[in-house]
Coordinates of N, CA and C in Angstrom, one line a residue:
M38 N 42.1 15.0 77.2 CA 42.5 16.8 78.1 C 43.5 17.1 77.5
A39 N 44.8 16.4 77.4 CA 45.7 17.2 77.3 C 45.9 17.9 76.0
Q40 N 45.2 17.7 74.8 CA 45.1 18.0 73.7 C 44.8 19.4 73.6
P41 N 45.7 20.0 72.9 CA 45.5 21.6 72.4 C 44.3 22.3 72.8
E42 N 43.7 20.5 71.6 CA 42.0 21.6 70.9 C 40.9 21.6 72.0
W43 N 41.2 20.4 72.4 CA 40.5 20.5 74.4 C 41.0 21.7 75.0
K44 N 42.1 21.7 75.7 CA 42.4 23.0 76.1 C 42.4 24.4 75.6
R45 N 42.0 25.0 74.7 CA 41.5 25.9 73.7 C 40.1 26.0 74.2
S46 N 39.5 25.3 74.4 CA 37.5 25.5 75.3 C 37.6 24.9 76.4
G47 N 38.7 24.6 76.9 CA 38.4 23.4 78.2 C 36.8 22.4 77.9
G48 N 37.4 22.2 76.6 CA 36.4 20.9 75.9 C 34.6 21.7 75.6
A49 N 34.6 22.5 75.8 CA 33.3 23.0 75.4 C 33.0 23.4 73.9
D50 N 33.6 23.5 72.9 CA 33.0 23.1 71.5 C 33.4 21.5 71.0
H51 N 33.8 21.1 72.1 CA 33.6 19.4 71.4 C 32.7 19.0 71.8
V52 N 32.0 18.0 70.7 CA 31.0 17.1 70.3 C 31.0 15.7 70.8
I53 N 30.4 14.6 71.6 CA 30.5 13.4 72.2 C 29.3 12.6 72.1
V54 N 29.6 12.0 71.3 CA 27.9 10.9 71.2 C 28.3 10.0 72.2
A55 N 27.4 9.6 73.2 CA 28.0 8.6 74.3 C 25.9 8.3 74.6
H56 N 25.3 7.6 73.4 CA 23.7 7.5 73.4 C 23.4 6.4 74.2
H57 N 24.0 5.6 74.2 CA 23.7 4.3 75.6 C 23.6 4.9 76.4
P58 N 22.1 4.9 77.5 CA 22.5 5.4 79.0 C 23.7 5.2 79.5
N59 N 24.5 4.0 79.6 CA 25.6 3.4 80.6 C 27.1 4.3 79.6
S60 N 27.1 4.6 78.3 CA 28.1 5.2 77.6 C 28.5 5.9 78.3
L61 N 30.8 5.8 78.7 CA 31.0 6.4 79.4 C 31.0 7.0 80.8
L62 N 30.2 5.9 81.1 CA 30.3 5.5 82.6 C 31.2 6.4 83.7
H63 N 32.7 6.1 83.4 CA 33.7 6.7 83.9 C 34.3 7.6 84.0
A64 N 33.8 8.0 83.1 CA 34.7 9.8 82.2 C 33.8 10.5 81.7
R65 N 32.2 10.3 81.6 CA 31.6 11.6 82.1 C 32.1 12.5 82.6
S66 N 32.2 12.4 83.9 CA 32.5 13.3 85.2 C 33.7 14.3 84.6
V67 N 34.7 13.8 84.0 CA 35.6 14.4 83.7 C 35.7 14.8 82.5
L68 N 34.1 14.7 81.4 CA 34.2 15.4 80.0 C 33.0 16.1 79.7
F69 N 32.3 16.2 81.3 CA 30.8 16.9 81.0 C 31.3 17.9 80.6
P70 N 32.4 19.0 80.2 CA 32.6 20.1 79.7 C 31.6 20.0 78.3
A71 N 32.0 19.1 77.9 CA 32.1 18.8 75.7 C 30.2 18.7 75.9
V72 N 30.0 19.2 74.9 CA 28.3 19.0 74.5 C 28.2 17.6 74.2
F73 N 27.1 17.0 75.0 CA 26.6 15.2 75.0 C 25.4 15.2 73.8
V74 N 26.0 14.1 72.9 CA 24.9 13.8 72.3 C 24.0 12.3 72.8
L75 N 22.9 12.2 73.9 CA 21.9 11.3 74.2 C 20.9 10.9 74.2
S76 N 20.6 10.2 74.7 CA 19.5 9.7 74.7 C 17.8 9.8 76.0
D77 N 19.0 10.2 76.9 CA 17.8 11.0 77.8 C 19.0 11.0 79.1
F78 N 18.5 11.7 80.1 CA 19.8 12.1 80.9 C 19.1 11.2 82.0
G79 N 18.4 10.1 82.2 CA 18.0 9.2 83.1 C 19.3 9.3 84.4
R80 N 20.4 8.6 83.5 CA 22.0 8.2 84.7 C 22.7 9.1 84.5
Y81 N 21.8 10.4 84.3 CA 23.4 11.1 84.7 C 23.2 12.4 85.7
H82 N 24.2 12.7 86.4 CA 24.5 13.8 87.4 C 24.1 15.2 86.5
P83 N 23.2 16.2 87.0 CA 22.2 17.8 86.5 C 23.8 18.6 86.5
R84 N 24.2 18.3 87.3 CA 26.0 18.7 87.2 C 26.5 18.1 85.5
V85 N 26.5 17.1 85.2 CA 27.4 16.2 84.0 C 26.3 16.9 82.9
A86 N 25.5 16.7 82.5 CA 24.2 16.6 81.3 C 22.9 17.1 82.1
S87 N 22.9 18.1 81.1 CA 21.5 19.1 80.9 C 20.8 19.7 79.7
L88 N 19.5 19.6 79.1 CA 18.8 20.2 78.7 C 19.3 21.4 78.0
E89 N 20.1 22.3 79.0 CA 21.0 23.9 78.2 C 22.2 23.5 77.2
K90 N 22.9 22.1 78.0 CA 24.4 22.2 77.0 C 24.1 20.6 75.9
D91 N 22.8 20.0 76.5 CA 23.6 18.9 75.9 C 22.2 18.6 74.9
V92 N 22.2 17.6 73.8 CA 21.6 17.1 72.9 C 20.8 16.0 72.8
I93 N 19.9 15.9 72.7 CA 19.0 14.5 72.8 C 18.6 13.9 71.6
A94 N 19.1 13.0 71.4 CA 19.0 11.9 69.8 C 17.7 10.7 70.0
P95 N 17.2 10.8 69.2 CA 16.1 9.5 69.0 C 17.0 8.3 68.7
Y96 N 16.4 7.1 69.7 CA 17.0 5.8 69.4 C 16.3 5.0 68.1
K97 N 17.3 4.3 67.3 CA 17.3 3.7 66.2 C 16.0 2.6 66.0
H98 N 14.6 2.8 65.7 CA 13.8 2.4 65.6 C 14.0 1.0 65.1
M99 N 13.0 0.3 66.0 CA 13.3 -1.2 64.9 C 11.8 -1.6 64.3
A100 N 10.6 -0.8 64.6 CA 9.8 -1.0 64.0 C 10.0 -1.3 62.2
K101 N 9.0 -1.2 61.4 CA 9.1 -1.6 60.1 C 8.7 0.0 59.4
T102 N 9.3 0.5 58.5 CA 8.2 1.7 58.7 C 8.0 1.7 57.4
F103 N 6.4 2.1 57.7 CA 5.1 2.3 56.6 C 5.4 3.3 55.4
V104 N 6.0 3.1 54.5 CA 5.3 5.0 53.4 C 4.1 4.6 52.6
N105 N 3.7 5.6 52.6 CA 2.5 5.6 52.3 C 1.6 5.6 53.2
D106 N 0.8 5.2 54.1 CA 0.7 4.7 55.1 C -0.6 4.7 54.5
S107 N -2.1 4.0 54.4 CA -3.4 4.0 54.2 C -4.1 3.5 55.8
A108 N -3.2 2.9 56.5 CA -4.2 2.8 57.5 C -4.7 3.4 59.2
G109 N -5.7 4.3 58.6 CA -6.3 4.8 59.9 C -7.2 4.5 60.3
F110 N -7.4 5.6 61.2 CA -8.7 5.6 62.4 C -9.5 3.3 62.5
D111 N -10.9 3.0 61.3 CA -11.0 2.5 61.1 C -10.5 1.3 60.5
D112 N -9.3 1.1 60.2 CA -8.1 0.2 60.0 C -7.4 -0.5 60.7
R113 N -7.4 -0.1 62.3 CA -6.9 -0.2 63.4 C -7.5 -0.5 64.3
P114 N -8.1 -2.2 64.6 CA -9.2 -2.8 65.7 C -8.4 -2.4 67.4
T115 N -7.2 -2.4 67.1 CA -6.9 -2.4 68.7 C -6.7 -1.1 69.6
L116 N -6.9 -0.5 70.1 CA -7.2 0.7 71.0 C -6.3 1.4 71.1
L117 N -5.9 0.6 72.2 CA -4.0 0.9 73.4 C -3.6 -0.3 72.7
Y118 N -2.6 -0.3 72.8 CA -1.5 -1.2 72.5 C 0.4 -1.1 72.9
F119 N 0.7 -2.3 74.4 CA 1.4 -2.2 74.6 C 2.2 -3.7 74.6
R120 N 4.1 -3.7 74.1 CA 4.5 -5.1 74.0 C 5.6 -4.7 74.4
G121 N 6.1 -5.4 75.9 CA 7.3 -4.8 75.5 C 7.7 -5.6 77.5
A122 N 8.9 -5.5 78.2 CA 9.3 -5.7 79.6 C 8.1 -5.0 80.9
I123 N 8.1 -6.5 81.3 CA 6.5 -5.3 82.3 C 7.3 -5.1 83.9
F124 N 7.9 -6.0 84.2 CA 8.8 -5.9 85.7 C 9.8 -5.3 85.3
R125 N 9.5 -3.8 85.7 CA 11.2 -2.9 85.8 C 11.8 -2.7 87.2
K126 N 12.9 -2.1 86.9 CA 13.5 -1.4 88.0 C 13.3 0.1 88.2
E127 N 13.8 0.6 89.1 CA 13.7 2.1 88.9 C 12.6 2.8 88.5
G128 N 12.3 3.8 87.7 CA 11.1 4.1 87.5 C 10.3 3.6 87.2
G129 N 11.1 2.0 86.4 CA 10.0 1.4 85.5 C 8.7 0.7 86.4
N130 N 8.2 1.2 87.6 CA 7.6 -0.2 88.4 C 5.8 0.3 87.8
I131 N 6.1 1.7 87.1 CA 4.8 1.9 86.9 C 4.2 1.1 85.8
R132 N 5.1 0.5 85.4 CA 5.0 -0.6 83.8 C 3.7 -2.0 84.5
Q133 N 4.1 -2.5 85.8 CA 3.8 -3.2 86.7 C 2.0 -3.1 87.0
E134 N 2.0 -2.1 87.7 CA 0.9 -1.1 88.0 C -0.3 -0.9 87.0
L135 N 0.5 -0.4 85.4 CA -0.4 -0.3 84.2 C -1.2 -1.8 84.0
H136 N -0.3 -2.6 84.3 CA -0.8 -4.0 83.6 C -2.0 -4.7 84.3
Y137 N -1.1 -4.5 85.3 CA -2.4 -5.2 86.3 C -4.2 -4.4 86.2
M138 N -3.9 -3.1 85.8 CA -5.2 -2.1 85.5 C -6.0 -2.2 84.2
L139 N -4.8 -2.7 83.2 CA -5.3 -2.3 81.7 C -5.7 -3.8 81.3
K140 N -4.9 -4.5 81.8 CA -4.6 -6.4 80.4 C -6.3 -6.6 80.8
D141 N -7.0 -6.4 81.2 CA -8.9 -7.0 80.7 C -9.4 -6.5 80.1
E142 N -9.1 -5.0 80.5 CA -9.8 -3.8 79.2 C -10.2 -4.2 77.9
K143 N -11.2 -3.9 77.4 CA -11.8 -4.5 75.8 C -10.9 -3.7 74.9
D144 N -10.8 -4.1 74.1 CA -9.6 -3.7 72.6 C -8.0 -3.2 73.3
V145 N -8.0 -3.1 74.2 CA -6.3 -3.4 74.9 C -5.5 -4.8 74.7
Y146 N -4.4 -4.2 74.3 CA -3.7 -5.5 74.7 C -2.4 -4.8 74.8
F147 N -1.8 -5.1 76.4 CA -0.5 -5.2 77.1 C 0.1 -6.6 77.8
A148 N 0.9 -7.1 76.8 CA 1.6 -7.9 77.1 C 3.3 -8.2 77.1
F149 N 3.7 -9.4 77.8 CA 4.6 -9.1 78.3 C 5.4 -9.7 76.2
G150 N 6.4 -8.7 75.8 CA 7.6 -9.0 74.8 C 9.4 -8.4 75.1
S151 N 10.0 -9.6 73.9 CA 11.4 -9.5 74.0 C 11.8 -9.9 72.3
V152 N 13.1 -9.4 73.1 CA 13.5 -9.2 71.4 C 13.6 -10.9 71.1
Q153 N 14.5 -11.8 71.9 CA 14.2 -12.7 72.1 C 13.0 -14.0 71.5
D154 N 11.9 -13.6 71.6 CA 10.8 -14.0 71.4 C 10.0 -13.2 69.3
H155 N 11.1 -12.6 68.9 CA 10.7 -11.9 67.5 C 10.0 -10.7 67.7
G156 N 10.3 -10.2 69.3 CA 9.4 -9.1 69.2 C 9.0 -7.8 68.6
A157 N 10.3 -7.6 67.8 CA 10.4 -6.4 67.4 C 9.8 -6.6 66.0
S158 N 9.5 -8.1 65.1 CA 8.3 -7.7 64.0 C 6.7 -7.3 64.8
K159 N 7.3 -8.5 65.5 CA 5.7 -8.2 66.3 C 4.6 -7.1 67.2
A160 N 6.0 -6.4 67.4 CA 5.5 -5.1 67.9 C 5.0 -4.0 66.7
S161 N 5.9 -4.8 66.0 CA 5.1 -3.7 64.4 C 4.4 -3.5 64.0
Q162 N 3.9 -5.0 63.8 CA 2.4 -5.2 63.6 C 1.4 -4.7 64.7
G163 N 1.5 -5.2 65.8 CA 0.6 -5.0 66.6 C 0.4 -3.2 66.0
M164 N 1.6 -2.9 66.9 CA 1.5 -1.0 66.7 C 0.7 -0.2 65.5
H165 N 1.1 -1.2 64.2 CA 0.6 -0.7 62.9 C -0.9 -0.7 62.9
A166 N -1.6 -1.9 64.3 CA -2.8 -2.2 63.9 C -3.8 -1.5 65.2
S167 N -3.3 -0.6 65.6 CA -3.5 -0.5 67.0 C -3.4 1.7 66.6
K168 N -4.3 2.0 67.2 CA -4.7 3.5 67.4 C -3.8 4.6 67.9
F169 N -3.8 3.5 69.7 CA -2.6 4.7 70.6 C -1.7 3.5 71.0
C170 N -0.4 3.7 71.1 CA 0.6 3.0 72.0 C 1.3 3.6 72.9
L171 N 1.3 2.8 74.0 CA 1.9 3.1 75.0 C 3.1 3.5 75.2
N172 N 3.8 4.4 75.9 CA 5.2 4.5 76.1 C 4.9 4.9 77.3
I173 N 5.8 3.3 78.4 CA 5.9 4.0 79.7 C 7.0 3.7 80.2
A174 N 7.6 5.1 81.3 CA 9.3 4.6 81.8 C 9.3 3.1 82.0
G175 N 10.6 3.2 82.2 CA 11.6 1.6 82.1 C 12.6 1.9 83.0
D176 N 13.7 1.3 82.9 CA 14.7 1.6 83.8 C 15.1 3.3 83.3
T177 N 15.0 3.5 82.5 CA 15.4 5.2 82.0 C 14.1 5.4 81.3
P178 N 14.3 6.6 81.1 CA 13.1 7.7 80.9 C 12.7 7.4 79.2
S179 N 13.2 7.4 78.4 CA 13.1 6.9 77.2 C 13.6 5.0 76.6
S180 N 12.9 5.2 75.5 CA 13.2 4.0 74.8 C 13.2 3.8 73.2
N181 N 13.5 2.8 72.6 CA 12.9 3.0 71.2 C 11.7 2.5 70.9
R182 N 10.4 2.4 71.7 CA 9.2 2.4 71.8 C 8.9 3.0 71.2
L183 N 9.3 4.5 71.3 CA 8.3 5.6 71.0 C 8.6 5.9 70.1
F184 N 9.9 5.9 69.1 CA 10.3 6.1 67.7 C 9.6 4.3 67.2
D185 N 9.4 4.1 67.5 CA 8.3 2.6 66.3 C 7.2 2.9 66.2
A186 N 6.6 4.0 67.3 CA 5.1 4.3 67.6 C 5.3 5.2 66.7
I187 N 6.4 6.2 66.1 CA 6.0 7.2 65.4 C 5.9 6.9 64.4
V188 N 7.0 5.8 63.7 CA 7.4 5.3 62.6 C 5.8 4.4 62.1
S189 N 5.3 4.0 62.9 CA 4.4 3.3 62.6 C 3.2 3.7 62.9
H190 N 3.1 5.4 62.9 CA 1.7 6.1 62.6 C 0.9 5.9 63.9
C191 N 1.3 5.1 64.7 CA 0.8 4.9 65.9 C 0.2 5.7 66.7
V192 N -0.5 6.5 67.3 CA -0.2 8.2 68.3 C -0.1 7.4 69.7
P193 N 1.5 8.3 70.1 CA 2.0 7.7 71.1 C 1.5 8.3 72.2
V194 N 1.4 7.4 73.8 CA 0.6 8.0 74.4 C 2.2 8.3 75.7
I195 N 2.1 8.7 76.4 CA 3.4 9.3 76.6 C 3.6 9.1 78.8
I196 N 3.9 7.7 79.5 CA 3.8 8.4 80.1 C 5.3 8.2 80.9
S197 N 5.7 9.0 81.2 CA 7.2 9.3 81.2 C 7.8 10.4 81.6
D198 N 7.8 10.6 83.2 CA 7.9 12.0 83.7 C 8.7 12.9 83.3
D199 N 10.3 11.9 83.5 CA 11.3 12.6 83.1 C 11.7 12.7 81.8
I200 N 11.1 12.2 81.0 CA 11.7 12.2 79.9 C 11.9 13.3 78.9
E201 N 13.0 13.1 78.0 CA 13.0 14.4 77.0 C 12.7 14.2 76.0
L202 N 12.6 15.2 74.8 CA 12.8 14.4 73.7 C 13.6 14.8 72.6
P203 N 13.9 14.1 71.5 CA 14.4 14.9 70.8 C 13.8 15.9 69.8
Y204 N 15.0 17.1 69.6 CA 14.3 18.4 68.8 C 13.0 19.2 69.4
E205 N 12.9 18.6 70.5 CA 11.6 19.8 71.3 C 11.5 21.3 71.2
D206 N 12.7 21.1 70.8 CA 13.0 22.8 70.5 C 12.2 23.6 69.1
A207 N 11.9 22.1 68.5 CA 11.7 22.5 66.8 C 10.2 21.7 66.5
L208 N 10.1 20.9 67.7 CA 8.6 20.0 67.2 C 7.9 20.1 67.7
D209 N 6.8 20.3 67.7 CA 5.8 20.3 68.7 C 4.9 19.3 69.4
Y210 N 5.3 18.2 69.9 CA 5.1 16.9 69.7 C 4.0 16.6 70.8
S211 N 3.1 17.2 71.6 CA 1.8 17.7 71.4 C 0.5 17.5 70.3
K212 N 1.2 18.1 69.6 CA 0.5 17.5 67.7 C 0.3 16.1 67.7
F213 N 1.1 15.3 67.9 CA 1.2 14.1 67.7 C 1.5 12.9 68.8
S214 N 0.8 13.4 69.7 CA 1.1 12.3 71.1 C 0.6 13.2 71.7
I215 N 0.0 12.0 73.3 CA -1.0 12.5 74.6 C 0.3 12.0 74.9
F216 N 0.4 13.4 76.6 CA 1.5 13.0 77.5 C 0.3 12.6 79.0
V217 N 1.0 11.9 79.6 CA -0.2 11.4 81.0 C 1.2 11.6 82.1
R218 N 0.7 12.4 83.0 CA 1.7 12.0 84.1 C 1.1 11.1 84.9
S219 N 2.3 10.4 85.1 CA 2.6 8.7 85.6 C 1.2 8.7 87.2
S220 N 1.3 10.4 87.7 CA 0.1 9.9 88.9 C -1.0 9.9 88.6
D221 N -1.4 10.6 87.6 CA -3.0 10.5 86.2 C -3.1 9.3 86.4
A222 N -2.0 8.5 85.9 CA -2.6 7.2 84.8 C -2.5 6.2 85.5
V223 N -2.2 6.2 86.7 CA -2.8 5.1 87.8 C -3.8 5.2 88.7
K224 N -4.7 6.7 88.3 CA -6.0 6.7 88.7 C -6.9 5.5 87.8
K225 N -7.4 5.0 88.8 CA -8.1 3.8 88.4 C -9.1 4.2 87.6
G226 N -9.6 4.1 85.9 CA -10.2 4.7 84.8 C -9.6 5.9 84.4
Y227 N -8.3 6.7 85.0 CA -8.6 7.8 84.3 C -8.0 7.5 83.0
L228 N -7.1 6.9 82.5 CA -6.2 6.6 81.6 C -7.2 6.3 80.2
M229 N -8.4 5.2 80.4 CA -8.8 4.8 79.5 C -9.9 5.8 79.1
R230 N -10.6 6.8 80.0 CA -11.8 7.7 80.0 C -10.8 8.5 79.3
L231 N -9.2 8.7 79.6 CA -8.6 9.9 77.8 C -9.0 9.1 76.9
I232 N -8.5 8.1 76.6 CA -7.9 7.4 75.6 C -9.0 7.2 74.5
R233 N -10.4 6.8 75.6 CA -11.5 6.8 74.8 C -12.1 8.4 74.2
G234 N -11.8 9.1 74.8 CA -12.4 11.0 74.9 C -12.0 11.1 73.8
V235 N -11.1 10.2 72.8 CA -9.9 11.3 71.6 C -11.3 11.4 70.6
S236 N -11.5 12.0 69.6 CA -12.5 11.7 68.9 C -11.9 10.9 67.2
K237 N -12.4 10.7 66.4 CA -12.0 10.1 65.4 C -11.1 11.2 64.6
H238 N -11.7 12.3 64.7 CA -10.9 13.6 64.2 C -9.9 14.1 64.3
Q239 N -9.8 14.1 66.2 CA -8.6 14.4 67.1 C -7.6 13.3 66.2
W240 N -8.0 12.8 66.4 CA -7.0 11.0 66.2 C -6.1 11.0 65.0
T241 N -6.9 11.8 63.8 CA -7.0 11.6 62.8 C -5.8 12.3 62.4
M242 N -5.4 13.9 63.3 CA -5.4 14.9 63.0 C -3.9 14.4 63.2
M243 N -3.7 13.7 64.6 CA -2.5 13.5 65.1 C -1.6 12.4 63.8
W244 N -2.4 12.1 63.4 CA -1.9 10.7 62.7 C -1.7 11.0 61.5
R245 N -1.9 12.5 61.0 CA -1.5 13.1 60.0 C -0.4 14.0 59.9
R246 N 0.1 14.4 61.2 CA 1.0 14.9 62.3 C 1.9 13.7 62.2
L247 N 1.6 12.5 62.3 CA 2.9 11.4 62.7 C 3.2 11.3 61.1
K248 N 2.5 11.2 59.9 CA 3.6 10.5 58.8 C 4.5 11.9 58.0
E249 N 4.2 13.3 59.0 CA 4.9 14.7 58.6 C 6.2 14.7 59.2
V250 N 6.2 13.9 60.7 CA 7.3 13.8 61.5 C 8.2 12.7 61.0
D251 N 7.7 11.5 60.7 CA 8.6 10.5 60.8 C 9.6 10.1 59.6
K252 N 10.2 11.0 59.2 CA 11.4 11.2 58.6 C 12.5 11.9 59.4
H253 N 11.9 12.3 60.9 CA 12.9 13.3 61.9 C 13.1 12.4 62.5
F254 N 13.3 11.0 62.3 CA 13.2 9.9 63.2 C 14.4 8.5 62.5
E255 N 14.1 8.8 60.6 CA 15.1 8.2 59.6 C 16.6 8.3 60.2
Y256 N 17.0 7.4 60.6 CA 18.9 7.1 60.3 C 19.3 7.0 59.2
Q257 N 19.7 7.3 58.1 CA 20.2 7.3 56.9 C 21.6 7.4 56.5
Y258 N 22.4 6.7 55.6 CA 23.3 6.8 55.2 C 23.3 6.5 53.4
P259 N 23.6 7.7 53.0 CA 24.2 8.9 53.4 C 22.8 10.0 54.0
S260 N 23.0 10.9 54.5 CA 22.2 11.7 55.4 C 21.1 12.5 54.2
Q261 N 19.8 12.5 54.7 CA 19.2 13.0 53.2 C 18.6 14.4 54.2
K262 N 18.1 15.2 53.5 CA 17.3 16.2 54.1 C 15.7 16.3 55.0
D263 N 16.3 16.6 56.7 CA 15.5 16.9 57.5 C 15.5 15.0 58.2
D264 N 16.4 14.3 57.9 CA 16.0 12.6 58.5 C 16.7 13.1 60.1
A265 N 17.0 12.2 60.7 CA 17.3 12.2 62.2 C 19.1 13.0 62.0
V266 N 20.0 12.4 61.0 CA 21.2 13.5 61.4 C 21.1 14.3 61.0
Q267 N 20.9 15.0 60.1 CA 20.2 16.3 59.5 C 19.6 17.3 61.1
M268 N 18.8 16.2 61.9 CA 18.2 17.0 62.7 C 18.9 17.2 63.7
I269 N 19.5 16.4 63.9 CA 20.5 16.4 65.1 C 21.8 17.7 65.3
W270 N 22.4 17.3 63.7 CA 23.6 18.3 63.5 C 22.4 19.9 63.3
Q271 N 21.0 20.0 63.5 CA 20.5 21.5 63.7 C 20.3 21.8 64.7
T272 N 20.2 20.6 65.6 CA 19.4 20.7 67.2 C 21.3 21.3 67.8
L273 N 22.1 21.0 67.2 CA 23.9 21.2 67.7 C 23.6 22.3 67.3
A274 N 23.3 22.8 65.9 CA 23.8 23.5 65.7 C 23.1 25.7 66.7
R275 N 22.2 25.2 67.1 CA 21.1 25.9 68.0 C 22.0 25.9 69.2
K276 N 23.0 24.9 69.4 CA 23.3 25.1 70.9 C 25.0 26.5 70.9
V277 N 25.1 27.0 69.8 CA 26.6 27.4 68.5 C 26.2 28.2 69.9
P278 N 25.5 29.3 69.6 CA 25.6 30.9 70.6 C 25.7 30.4 71.3
A279 N 25.3 30.0 72.3 CA 24.8 29.5 73.9 C 26.5 28.9 73.9
I280 N 27.0 28.1 73.2 CA 28.1 28.0 73.8 C 29.4 29.0 72.9
R281 N 29.0 30.0 72.6 CA 30.2 30.9 72.2 C 30.1 32.2 73.4
L282 N 28.8 31.8 73.9 CA 28.7 33.6 75.0 C 29.3 33.0 76.0
K283 N 29.4 31.7 76.3 CA 29.8 30.9 77.6 C 31.4 31.0 77.7
S284 N 31.6 30.4 76.3 CA 33.6 30.5 75.9 C 34.0 31.8 75.8
H285 N 33.0 33.0 76.1 CA 33.5 34.6 75.3 C 33.3 34.8 76.8
R286 N 32.4 35.0 77.7 CA 32.4 35.4 78.9 C 33.6 34.9 80.1
S287 N 33.9 33.4 79.7 CA 35.4 33.0 80.9 C 35.7 33.6 80.8
R288 N 36.0 34.2 79.1 CA 37.8 34.8 79.0 C 37.9 36.5 79.4
R289 N 37.2 36.7 80.3 CA 36.6 38.5 80.3 C 37.7 38.8 81.2
F290 N 38.7 37.9 82.1 CA 39.8 38.4 83.4 C 41.1 37.9 82.5
S291 N 40.9 37.2 81.3 CA 41.4 35.8 81.2 C 43.4 36.9 81.1
R292 N 43.5 37.9 80.4 CA 44.1 38.9 80.5 C 44.7 39.0 81.3
Y293 N 44.1 39.5 82.8 CA 44.7 39.8 83.7 C 45.2 38.8 84.8
D294 N 44.7 37.8 84.3 CA 44.8 36.7 84.9 C 46.4 35.9 85.1
R295 N 47.1 36.8 83.8 CA 48.1 36.1 83.3 C 48.7 37.7 83.6
G296 N 48.8 38.5 84.2 CA 49.8 39.2 84.6 C 49.4 40.7 83.8
G297 N 48.8 40.7 83.2 CA 48.1 41.6 81.9 C 49.0 41.7 81.3
K298 N 49.9 40.6 80.3 CA 50.4 40.1 79.2 C 49.8 40.2 77.8

């Protein structure tokens, strides 16, 4: 905070990566003038972090990457898939409600899973054998599950009212995902009617789009064109004009505040 580089702009031209939901837990209220690179805003006060100022970056996916994937509609026997923690706190109570509603549905896999029981590899296999993958709010609005679904080319069904998505100013997620309000998802029969109502053609269009955009969610070293690293930098670059405008406006009266010198 005492460094000249910080003082020059009050931190507004600094970028801080704080991707874990609990990163900089006690420092964020002081560092908030900087641009944060975050996973979501679930544990941030609106004064500290917002979409206007900050950048959402994807989690690193844990599922296998499928190159030249040919597993289309008829090659995926499971209609709807979820594997993960079912009993969650805070905004994740909806997982429990949906589990009770869907666990006995035909063509639906909804079960508990964790990293400890080889959950990542099992989830990767399960997602790649499924047409749709549930992405439900947990302790925070987002998780790596969404990005596992994307690289598995399993159409994400996103049930998380407060989720913010990476590069959404450049990517139209509705072209390869289905969004469902939490209040609708818990209505009896609503979710399955919606999913079963998606035609093979509609699903295939979303599947093809997933195969086009999955590169944007790959972290690589060295980074390559349009991968996750490049997309994050491009998103940061699009923030620069607003940062510059705010900085210039803040200096309007600075000369007079110094006594006209």
